[in-house]
XYZ file of C-alpha atoms in Angstrom:
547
model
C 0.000 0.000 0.000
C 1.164 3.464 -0.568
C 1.911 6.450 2.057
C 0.210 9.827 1.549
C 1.001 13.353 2.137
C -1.903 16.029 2.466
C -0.914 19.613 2.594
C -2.740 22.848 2.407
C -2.788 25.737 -0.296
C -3.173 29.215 0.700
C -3.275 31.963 -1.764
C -1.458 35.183 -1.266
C -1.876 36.214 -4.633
C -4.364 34.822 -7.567
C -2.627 32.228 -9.141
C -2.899 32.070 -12.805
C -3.667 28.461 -13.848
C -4.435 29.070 -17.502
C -6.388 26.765 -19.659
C -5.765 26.057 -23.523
C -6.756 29.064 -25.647
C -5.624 32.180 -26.623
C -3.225 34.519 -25.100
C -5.388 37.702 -25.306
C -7.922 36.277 -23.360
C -7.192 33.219 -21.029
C -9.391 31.722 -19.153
C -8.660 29.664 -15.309
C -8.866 26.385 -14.438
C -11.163 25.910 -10.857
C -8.174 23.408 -9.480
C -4.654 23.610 -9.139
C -3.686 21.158 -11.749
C -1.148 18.056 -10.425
C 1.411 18.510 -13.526
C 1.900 21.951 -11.712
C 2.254 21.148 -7.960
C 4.919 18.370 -9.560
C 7.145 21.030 -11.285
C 7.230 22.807 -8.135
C 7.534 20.548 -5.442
C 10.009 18.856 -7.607
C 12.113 21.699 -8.392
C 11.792 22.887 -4.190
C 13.694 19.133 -3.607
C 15.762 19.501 -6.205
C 17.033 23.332 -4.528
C 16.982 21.573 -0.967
C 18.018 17.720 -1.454
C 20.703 17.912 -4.160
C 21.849 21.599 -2.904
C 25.127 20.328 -2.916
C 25.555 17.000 -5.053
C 28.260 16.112 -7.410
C 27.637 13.964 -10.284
C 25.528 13.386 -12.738
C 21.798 13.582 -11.090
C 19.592 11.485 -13.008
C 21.523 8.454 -12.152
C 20.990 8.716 -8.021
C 18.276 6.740 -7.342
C 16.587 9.215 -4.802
C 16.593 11.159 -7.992
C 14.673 9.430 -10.250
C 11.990 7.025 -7.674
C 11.388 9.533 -5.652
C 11.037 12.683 -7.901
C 9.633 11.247 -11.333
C 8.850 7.485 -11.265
C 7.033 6.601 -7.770
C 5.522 9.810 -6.874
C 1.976 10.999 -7.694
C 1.024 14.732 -7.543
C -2.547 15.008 -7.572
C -4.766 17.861 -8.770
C -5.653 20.240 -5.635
C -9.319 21.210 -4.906
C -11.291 23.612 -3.030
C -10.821 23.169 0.514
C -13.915 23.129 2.885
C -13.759 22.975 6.934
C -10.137 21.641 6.560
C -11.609 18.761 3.621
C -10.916 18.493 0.157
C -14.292 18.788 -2.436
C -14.650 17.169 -5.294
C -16.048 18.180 -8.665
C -19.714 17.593 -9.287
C -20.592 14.124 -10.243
C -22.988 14.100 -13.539
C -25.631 12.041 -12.548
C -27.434 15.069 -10.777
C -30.329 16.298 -12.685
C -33.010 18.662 -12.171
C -35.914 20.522 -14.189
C -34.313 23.220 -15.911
C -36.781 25.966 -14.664
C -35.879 25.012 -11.509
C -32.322 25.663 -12.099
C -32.860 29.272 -13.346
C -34.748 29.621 -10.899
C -32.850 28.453 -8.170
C -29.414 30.307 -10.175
C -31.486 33.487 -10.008
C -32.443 33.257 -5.973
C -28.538 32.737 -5.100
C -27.321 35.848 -7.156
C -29.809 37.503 -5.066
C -29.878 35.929 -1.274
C -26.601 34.101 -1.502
C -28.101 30.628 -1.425
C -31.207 28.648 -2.660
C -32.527 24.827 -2.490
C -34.078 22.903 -4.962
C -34.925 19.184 -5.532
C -32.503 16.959 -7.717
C -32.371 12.904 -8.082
C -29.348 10.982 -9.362
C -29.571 8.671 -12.553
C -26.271 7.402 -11.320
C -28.001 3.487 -9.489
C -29.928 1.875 -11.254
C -29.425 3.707 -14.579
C -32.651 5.721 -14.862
C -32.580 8.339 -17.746
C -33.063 12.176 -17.569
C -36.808 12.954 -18.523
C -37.370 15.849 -20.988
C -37.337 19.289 -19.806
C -34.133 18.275 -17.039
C -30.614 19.114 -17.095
C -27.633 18.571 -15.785
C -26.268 20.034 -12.509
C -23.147 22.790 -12.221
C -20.625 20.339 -14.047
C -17.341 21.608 -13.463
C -18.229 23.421 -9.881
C -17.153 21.245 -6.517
C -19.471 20.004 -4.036
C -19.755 18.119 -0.626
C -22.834 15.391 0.460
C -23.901 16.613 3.991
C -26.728 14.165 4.635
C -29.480 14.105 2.368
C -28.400 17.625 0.767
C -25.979 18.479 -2.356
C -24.007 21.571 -1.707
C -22.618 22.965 -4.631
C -19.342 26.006 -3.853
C -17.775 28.046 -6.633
C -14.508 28.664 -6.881
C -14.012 32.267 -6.541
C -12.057 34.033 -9.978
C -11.103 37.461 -11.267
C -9.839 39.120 -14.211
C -7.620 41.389 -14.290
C -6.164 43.560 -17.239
C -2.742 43.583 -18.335
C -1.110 45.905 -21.364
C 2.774 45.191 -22.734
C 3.529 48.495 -23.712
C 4.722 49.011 -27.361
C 8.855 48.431 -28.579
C 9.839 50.476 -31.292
C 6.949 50.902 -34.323
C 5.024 48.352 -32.650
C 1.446 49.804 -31.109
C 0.986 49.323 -27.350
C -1.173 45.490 -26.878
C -4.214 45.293 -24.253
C -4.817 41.366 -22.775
C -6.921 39.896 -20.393
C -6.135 37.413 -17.354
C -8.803 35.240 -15.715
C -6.744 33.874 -12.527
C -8.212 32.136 -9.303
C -8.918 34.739 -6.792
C -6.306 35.123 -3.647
C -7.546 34.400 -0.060
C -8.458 30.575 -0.867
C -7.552 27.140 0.383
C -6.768 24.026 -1.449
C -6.214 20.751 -0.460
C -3.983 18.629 -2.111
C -2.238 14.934 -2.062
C 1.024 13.332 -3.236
C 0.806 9.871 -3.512
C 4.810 7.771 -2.362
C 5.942 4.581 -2.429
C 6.516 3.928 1.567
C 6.524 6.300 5.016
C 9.820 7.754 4.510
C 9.377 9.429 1.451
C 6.280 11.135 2.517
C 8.095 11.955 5.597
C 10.514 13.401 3.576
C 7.472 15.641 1.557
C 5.769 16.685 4.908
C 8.989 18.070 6.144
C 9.969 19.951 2.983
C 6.727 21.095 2.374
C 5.364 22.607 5.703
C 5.374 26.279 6.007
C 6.833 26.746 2.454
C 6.346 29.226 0.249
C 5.850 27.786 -3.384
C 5.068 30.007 -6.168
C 2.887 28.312 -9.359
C 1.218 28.649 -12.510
C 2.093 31.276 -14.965
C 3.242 35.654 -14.677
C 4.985 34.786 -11.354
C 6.938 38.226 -12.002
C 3.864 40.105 -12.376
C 1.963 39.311 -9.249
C 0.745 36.196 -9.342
C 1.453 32.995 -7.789
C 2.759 33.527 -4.237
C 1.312 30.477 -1.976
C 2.046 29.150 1.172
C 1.669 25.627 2.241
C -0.243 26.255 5.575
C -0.360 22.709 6.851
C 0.842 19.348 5.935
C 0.517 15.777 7.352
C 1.487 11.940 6.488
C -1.960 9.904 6.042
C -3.081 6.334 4.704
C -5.301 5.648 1.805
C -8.085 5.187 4.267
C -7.619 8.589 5.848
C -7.393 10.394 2.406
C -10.765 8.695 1.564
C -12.076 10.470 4.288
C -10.601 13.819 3.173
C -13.886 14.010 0.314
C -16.218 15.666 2.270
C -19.668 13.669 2.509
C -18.127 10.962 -0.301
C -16.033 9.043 2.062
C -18.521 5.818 1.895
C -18.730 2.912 -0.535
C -22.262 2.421 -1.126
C -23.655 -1.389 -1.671
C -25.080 -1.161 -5.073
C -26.002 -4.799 -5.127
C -24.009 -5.693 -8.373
C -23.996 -1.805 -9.818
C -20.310 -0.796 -10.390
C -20.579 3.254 -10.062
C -17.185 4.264 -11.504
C -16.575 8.038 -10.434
C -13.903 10.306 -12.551
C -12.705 12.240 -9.188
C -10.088 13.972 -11.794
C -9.774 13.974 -15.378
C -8.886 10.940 -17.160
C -6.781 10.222 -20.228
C -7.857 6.356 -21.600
C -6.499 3.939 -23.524
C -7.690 0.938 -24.787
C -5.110 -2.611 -24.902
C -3.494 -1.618 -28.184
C -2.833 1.986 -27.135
C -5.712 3.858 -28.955
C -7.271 6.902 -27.107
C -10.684 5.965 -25.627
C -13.855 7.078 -23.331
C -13.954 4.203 -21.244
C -12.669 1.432 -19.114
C -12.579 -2.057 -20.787
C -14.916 -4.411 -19.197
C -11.786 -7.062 -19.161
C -9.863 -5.097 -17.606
C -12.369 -4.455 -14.875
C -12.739 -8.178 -14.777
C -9.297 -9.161 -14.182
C -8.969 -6.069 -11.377
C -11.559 -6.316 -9.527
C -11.950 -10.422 -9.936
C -15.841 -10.237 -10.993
C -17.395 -11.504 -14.463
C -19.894 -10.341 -16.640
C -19.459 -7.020 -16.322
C -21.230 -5.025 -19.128
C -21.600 -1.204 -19.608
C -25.064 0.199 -18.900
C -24.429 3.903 -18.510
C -22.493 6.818 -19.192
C -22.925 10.684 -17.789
C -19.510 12.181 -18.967
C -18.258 15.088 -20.940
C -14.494 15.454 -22.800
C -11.854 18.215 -23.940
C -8.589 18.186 -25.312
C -5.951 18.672 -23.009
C -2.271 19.817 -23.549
C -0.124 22.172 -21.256
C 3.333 23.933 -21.158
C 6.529 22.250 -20.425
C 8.698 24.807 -18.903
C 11.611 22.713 -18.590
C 11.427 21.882 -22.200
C 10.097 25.145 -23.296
C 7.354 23.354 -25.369
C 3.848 21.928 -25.367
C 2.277 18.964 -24.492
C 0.979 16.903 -27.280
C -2.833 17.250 -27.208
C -5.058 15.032 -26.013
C -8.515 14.078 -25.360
C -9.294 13.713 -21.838
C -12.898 12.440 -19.885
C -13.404 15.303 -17.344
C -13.821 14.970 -13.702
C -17.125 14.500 -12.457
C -17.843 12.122 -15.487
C -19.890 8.766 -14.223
C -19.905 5.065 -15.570
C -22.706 2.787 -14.251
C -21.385 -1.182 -14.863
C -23.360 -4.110 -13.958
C -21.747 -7.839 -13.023
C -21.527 -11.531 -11.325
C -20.125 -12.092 -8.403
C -18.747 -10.246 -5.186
C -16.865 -7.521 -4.994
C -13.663 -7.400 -3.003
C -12.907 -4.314 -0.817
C -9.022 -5.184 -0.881
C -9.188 -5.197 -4.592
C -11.564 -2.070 -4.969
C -9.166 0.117 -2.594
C -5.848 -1.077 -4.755
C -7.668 -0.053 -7.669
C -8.385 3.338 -6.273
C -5.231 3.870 -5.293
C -3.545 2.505 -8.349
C -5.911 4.864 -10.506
C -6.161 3.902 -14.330
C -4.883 5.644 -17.887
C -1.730 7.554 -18.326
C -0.012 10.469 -16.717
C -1.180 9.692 -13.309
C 1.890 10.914 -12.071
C 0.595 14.523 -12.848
C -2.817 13.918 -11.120
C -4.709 12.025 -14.111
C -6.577 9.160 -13.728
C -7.766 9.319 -10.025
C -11.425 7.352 -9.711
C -13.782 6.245 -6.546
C -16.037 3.395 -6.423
C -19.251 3.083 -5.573
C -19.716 6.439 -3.582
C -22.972 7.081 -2.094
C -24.439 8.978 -4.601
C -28.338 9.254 -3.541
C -31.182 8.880 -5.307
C -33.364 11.977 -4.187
C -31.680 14.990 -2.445
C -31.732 18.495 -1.969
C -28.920 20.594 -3.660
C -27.857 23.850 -1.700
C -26.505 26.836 -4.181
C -23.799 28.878 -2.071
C -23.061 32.033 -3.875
C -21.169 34.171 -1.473
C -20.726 37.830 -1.900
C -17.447 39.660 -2.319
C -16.853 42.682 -0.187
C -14.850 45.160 -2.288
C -12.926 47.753 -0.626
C -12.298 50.885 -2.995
C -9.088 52.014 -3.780
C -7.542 54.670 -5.758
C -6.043 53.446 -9.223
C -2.942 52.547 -9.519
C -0.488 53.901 -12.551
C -0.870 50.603 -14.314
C -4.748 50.970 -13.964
C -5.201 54.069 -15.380
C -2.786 53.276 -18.266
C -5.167 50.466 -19.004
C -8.317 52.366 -19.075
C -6.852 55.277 -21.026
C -5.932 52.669 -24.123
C -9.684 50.636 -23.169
C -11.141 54.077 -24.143
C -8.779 55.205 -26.670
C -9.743 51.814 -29.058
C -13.067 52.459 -28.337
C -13.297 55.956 -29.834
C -11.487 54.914 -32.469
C -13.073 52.198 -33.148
C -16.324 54.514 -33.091
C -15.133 57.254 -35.429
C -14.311 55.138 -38.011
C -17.951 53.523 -37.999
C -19.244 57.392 -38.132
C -16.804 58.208 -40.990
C -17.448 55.237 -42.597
C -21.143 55.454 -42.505
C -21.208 58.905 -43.789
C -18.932 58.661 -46.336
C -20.865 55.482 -47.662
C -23.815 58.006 -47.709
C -22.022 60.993 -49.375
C -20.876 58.303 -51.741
C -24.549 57.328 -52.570
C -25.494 60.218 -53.002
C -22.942 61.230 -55.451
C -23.631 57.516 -57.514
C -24.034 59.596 -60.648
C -20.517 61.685 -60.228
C -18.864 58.831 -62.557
C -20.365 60.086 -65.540
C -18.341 63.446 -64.864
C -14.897 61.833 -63.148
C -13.156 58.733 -64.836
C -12.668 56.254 -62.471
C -8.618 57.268 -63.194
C -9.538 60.533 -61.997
C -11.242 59.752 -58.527
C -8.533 56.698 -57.975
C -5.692 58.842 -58.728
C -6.893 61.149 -56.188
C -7.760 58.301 -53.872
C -4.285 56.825 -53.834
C -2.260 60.091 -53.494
C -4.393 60.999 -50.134
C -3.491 57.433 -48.617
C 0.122 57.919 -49.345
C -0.163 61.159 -47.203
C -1.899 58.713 -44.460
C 0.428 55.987 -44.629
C 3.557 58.185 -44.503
C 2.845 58.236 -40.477
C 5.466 60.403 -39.239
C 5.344 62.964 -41.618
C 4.364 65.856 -39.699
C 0.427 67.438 -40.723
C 1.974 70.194 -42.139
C 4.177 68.524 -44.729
C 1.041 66.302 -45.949
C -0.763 69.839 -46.385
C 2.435 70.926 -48.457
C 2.413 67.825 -51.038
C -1.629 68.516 -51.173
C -1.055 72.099 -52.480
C 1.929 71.035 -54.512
C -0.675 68.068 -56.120
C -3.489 70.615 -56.921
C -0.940 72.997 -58.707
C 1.260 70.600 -60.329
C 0.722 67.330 -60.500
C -2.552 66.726 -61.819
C -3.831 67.873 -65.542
C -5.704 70.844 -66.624
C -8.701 69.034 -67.425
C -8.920 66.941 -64.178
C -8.189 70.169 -61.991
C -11.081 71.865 -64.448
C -13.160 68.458 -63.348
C -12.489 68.963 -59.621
C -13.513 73.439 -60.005
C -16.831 72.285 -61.792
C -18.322 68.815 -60.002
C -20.496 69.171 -56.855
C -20.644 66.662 -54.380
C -23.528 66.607 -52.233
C -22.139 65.823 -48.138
C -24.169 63.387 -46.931
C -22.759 63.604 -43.401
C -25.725 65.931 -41.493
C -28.374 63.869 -40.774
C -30.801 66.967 -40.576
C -29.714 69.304 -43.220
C -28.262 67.099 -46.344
C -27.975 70.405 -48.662
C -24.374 70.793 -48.000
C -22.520 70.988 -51.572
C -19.363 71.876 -52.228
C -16.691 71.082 -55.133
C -13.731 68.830 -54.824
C -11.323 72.017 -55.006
C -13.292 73.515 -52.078
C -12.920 70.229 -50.554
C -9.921 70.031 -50.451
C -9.245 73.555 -49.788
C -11.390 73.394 -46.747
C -9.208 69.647 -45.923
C -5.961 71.908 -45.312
C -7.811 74.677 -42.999
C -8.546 73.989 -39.689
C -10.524 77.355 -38.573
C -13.141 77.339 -40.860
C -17.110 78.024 -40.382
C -18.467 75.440 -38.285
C -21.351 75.486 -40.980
C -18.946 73.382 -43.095
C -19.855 69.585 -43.718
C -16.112 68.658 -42.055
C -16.883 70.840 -38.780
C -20.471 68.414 -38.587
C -18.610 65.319 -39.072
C -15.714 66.211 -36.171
C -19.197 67.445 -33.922
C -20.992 64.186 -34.398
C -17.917 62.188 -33.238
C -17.130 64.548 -30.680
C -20.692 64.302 -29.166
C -20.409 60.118 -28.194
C -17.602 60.512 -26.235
C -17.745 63.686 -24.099
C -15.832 63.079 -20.828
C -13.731 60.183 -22.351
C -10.212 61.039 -22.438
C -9.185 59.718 -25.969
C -6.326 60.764 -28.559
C -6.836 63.832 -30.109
C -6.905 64.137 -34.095
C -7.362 67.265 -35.752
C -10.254 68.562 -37.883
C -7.592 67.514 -40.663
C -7.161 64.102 -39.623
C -10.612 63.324 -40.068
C -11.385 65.428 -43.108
C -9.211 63.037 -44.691
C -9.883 59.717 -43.205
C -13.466 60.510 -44.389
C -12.398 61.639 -47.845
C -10.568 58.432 -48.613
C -13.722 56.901 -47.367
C -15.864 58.555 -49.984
C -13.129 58.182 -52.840
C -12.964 54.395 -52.062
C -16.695 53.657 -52.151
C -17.426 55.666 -55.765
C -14.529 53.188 -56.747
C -16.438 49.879 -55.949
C -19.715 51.892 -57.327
C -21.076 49.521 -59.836
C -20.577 52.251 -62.534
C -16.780 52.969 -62.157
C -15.980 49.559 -60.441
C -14.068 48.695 -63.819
């Protein structure tokens, strides 16, 4: 039989614990994963065991059993009156107007009660109209009553400022919150090595998951103790039983599990050989299934690479077996302990048996309350907001230029039969040269613009731009504004003109959605010409000079 340590997790500072997706926006796990508590307890012994060792490491024996081949770290879960919870199993099921309704009472009073039943037994099948109960959320049996706890989570916002040309890059964190308690296990091969894990372990400070530079991380192991299998059993609060299901084999996922079948292919479920030969019954056949899946990978820091992906049955996942014969308690706890599929040593593969799972119970929703102190914003804070608003507005503006020139640009469908298509995309690409030349100071854009209407262009298309009117389609009350493409222009390289000019309207209608929002300033100039190109590019795609 194996030795066990259990230790507590307290969290001085959220601990990032990222799952797979994409860096702008990651989301948490609601457990501190075993692959993680390995890398760190692992590299702690390494710092305090082989401080001083000569040699080549991975050939001392203490090395290798100890630290990678004989030692389980399992995943660490929410800790309740000093007892670990375990994730939801999915045979709880309840009408689904119950559960909003139930949802909608805890946001409000901070708890609520409804009646569920398991279809975990005998095998019974959700009716229509139910669904399933808060899978991936941690509960504990007290009794006759469910209660179901969230792990508590924040998001926090995080910008890497911009390097060179590069432009400044908002991201968002979702991290488990600080102020919480896990409890966690490590599963050795005899008493002294968990002796050895208690004593390196209690009081430490450990820091885990990801940004552990940027204020995350920080946790300190508050207590740790040696145990046996039977006392960790009894660390699942209300699940510590093995219920007589009178030849029902209820196989529980307590963490996730990654399955193979005898030839190595990637499965859902346990072969009912190899549940004959463990657990020395016959017959046994597969009757139910509550589970869910998701691919799995993660981030070898060592190796600075990732994890092949795979697919993984998530915890809380159910199998319901039937069979001949007696079961054996010696053989059930061995196969408990033993757990099944690969990468157990990183907290995969963990199951129960037969845990008293009910048939009719109450479930309690526990949705406590944050008290949030307010504090002044920090530097970093107000950094954040100031580039939050400044994409907004300009995300805004260019929706209000682009509408209006779209307008102006109906409204002027017929100009083609007056400018070539030449004409308005000459004109077109020589204003977004001026944009694109980006640190070219305003007034040296307004000097090539004068130098173009003087020079560069032919008598007949600067005789084309005196005599066309354009009708601005950018006041929404009074669309009589005309003007010709000279004057438009004209008007482009003044800033202090009447604010009875179609430009002045346009700046006033974007100026109007964000009053009190500290943004980037751009002069009247800036958008004159951002909505110009606008109105040059849509009479190009016009059906009658899209040629």
């Amino acid at each position: 039989m194996y030795n066990y340590v259990k230790y507590q997790i307290y969290l001085e500072e959220p601990l990032k614990m990222g799952k797979q997706g994409n860096q702008d926006n990651e989301e948490s796990l609601s457990y501190i994963a075993g692959s993680t508590l390995r890398g760190a307890v692992i590299g702690k012994a390494i710092n305090t065991w082989f401080e001083n060792y000569i040699g080549d490491l991975s050939e001392d024996p203490l090395y290798s059993d100890i630290l990678f081949k004989k030692t389980k770290f399992y995943d660490a879960y929410l800790a309740h009156e000093g007892k670990s919870l375990i994730p939801v199993p999915g045979v709880y099921y309840a009408d689904k107007h119950d559960v909003r309704r139930a949802e909608h009472e805890s946001e409000k009073t901070g708890s609520s009660q409804m009646a569920v039943h398991s279809c975990g037994i005998l095998g019974e099948k959700p009716v229509q109209g139910e669904q399933r109960i808060d899978t991936g959320k941690f509960c504990l049996l007290k009794q006759d009553e469910l209660r179901i706890k969230n792990v508590k989570k924040e998001a926090n916002l995080h910008i890497a400022l911009a390097q060179g040309e590069e432009k400044s890059k908002m991201f968002r964190y979702e991290a488990i919150a600080k102020g919480q308690t896990f409890v966690g296990l490590i599963q050795c091969r005899s008493e002294e090595d968990a002796l050895k894990y208690k004593n390196l372990l209690e009081n430490a400070v450990i820091y885990l998951g990801g940004s552990k530079g940027s204020g995350y991380g920080r946790c300190i192991i508050t207590k740790a103790e040696c145990i046996s299998w039977e006392s960790a059993r009894q660390e699942f609060a209300g699940f510590n039983e093995q219920q007589n299901t009178n030849n029902a084999l209820v196989i529980y996922a307590l963490s996730n599990l990654i399955l193979t079948d005898e030839w190595g292919k990637p499965t859902g479920r346990l072969s009912e050989k190899f549940l004959e030969e463990r657990l020395g019954i016959c017959n046994v056949q597969l009757k139910q299934v509550y589970l869910s899946t998701f691919r799995t990978s993660g981030f070898n820091h060592t190796w600075k690479a990732r994890q092949i992906q795979q697919t993984a049955v998530s915890a809380g996942s159910v199998y319901l077996y039937t069979f001949d014969g007696t079961l054996d308690a010696e053989k059930v706890s061995k196969l408990e302990e033993d757990g099944i599929g690969v990468r157990k040593t990183e907290g995969f593969g963990r199951i129960l048996i037969n845990l008293p799972l009910g048939q009719k119970i109450k479930l309690q929703l526990e949705d406590e309350k944050d008290n949030f102190n307010l504090t002044p914003l920090t530097e970093k804070e107000k950094n954040a907001l100031e580039l939050i608003s400044a994409q907004i507005i300009e995300k805004r503006e260019k929706e209000i230029i682009e509408m209006a020139a779209n307008d102006t640009a109906q409204r002027n469908v017929g100009i083609s039969a007056m400018f070539s298509i030449t004409q308005i995309s000459r004109l077109y690409f020589f204003l977004y040269e001026q944009q694109v030349m980006g640190k070219e100071s305003i007034e040296s854009q307004k000097e090539k613009i004068k130098f173009f209407l003087r020079k560069e262009i032919k008598s007949f298309t600067k005789e084309a731009y005196q005599n066309v009117t354009f009708i601005m389609g950018v006041d929404e009350k009074n669309r009589s504004n005309r003007a010709n493409m000279e004057t438009i222009l004209t008007q482009m390289l003044d800033d202090t003109v009447s604010p009875d000019t179609w430009h002045t309207k346009l700046c006033m209608r974007t100026e109007e959605l964000f009053e009190g929002i500290c943004g980037k300033e751009r002069s009247p100039y800036e958008v004159k010409g951002e909505f110009l190109r606008a109105v040059l590019y849509n009479l190009m795609r016009m059906e009658d000079g899209g040629k």
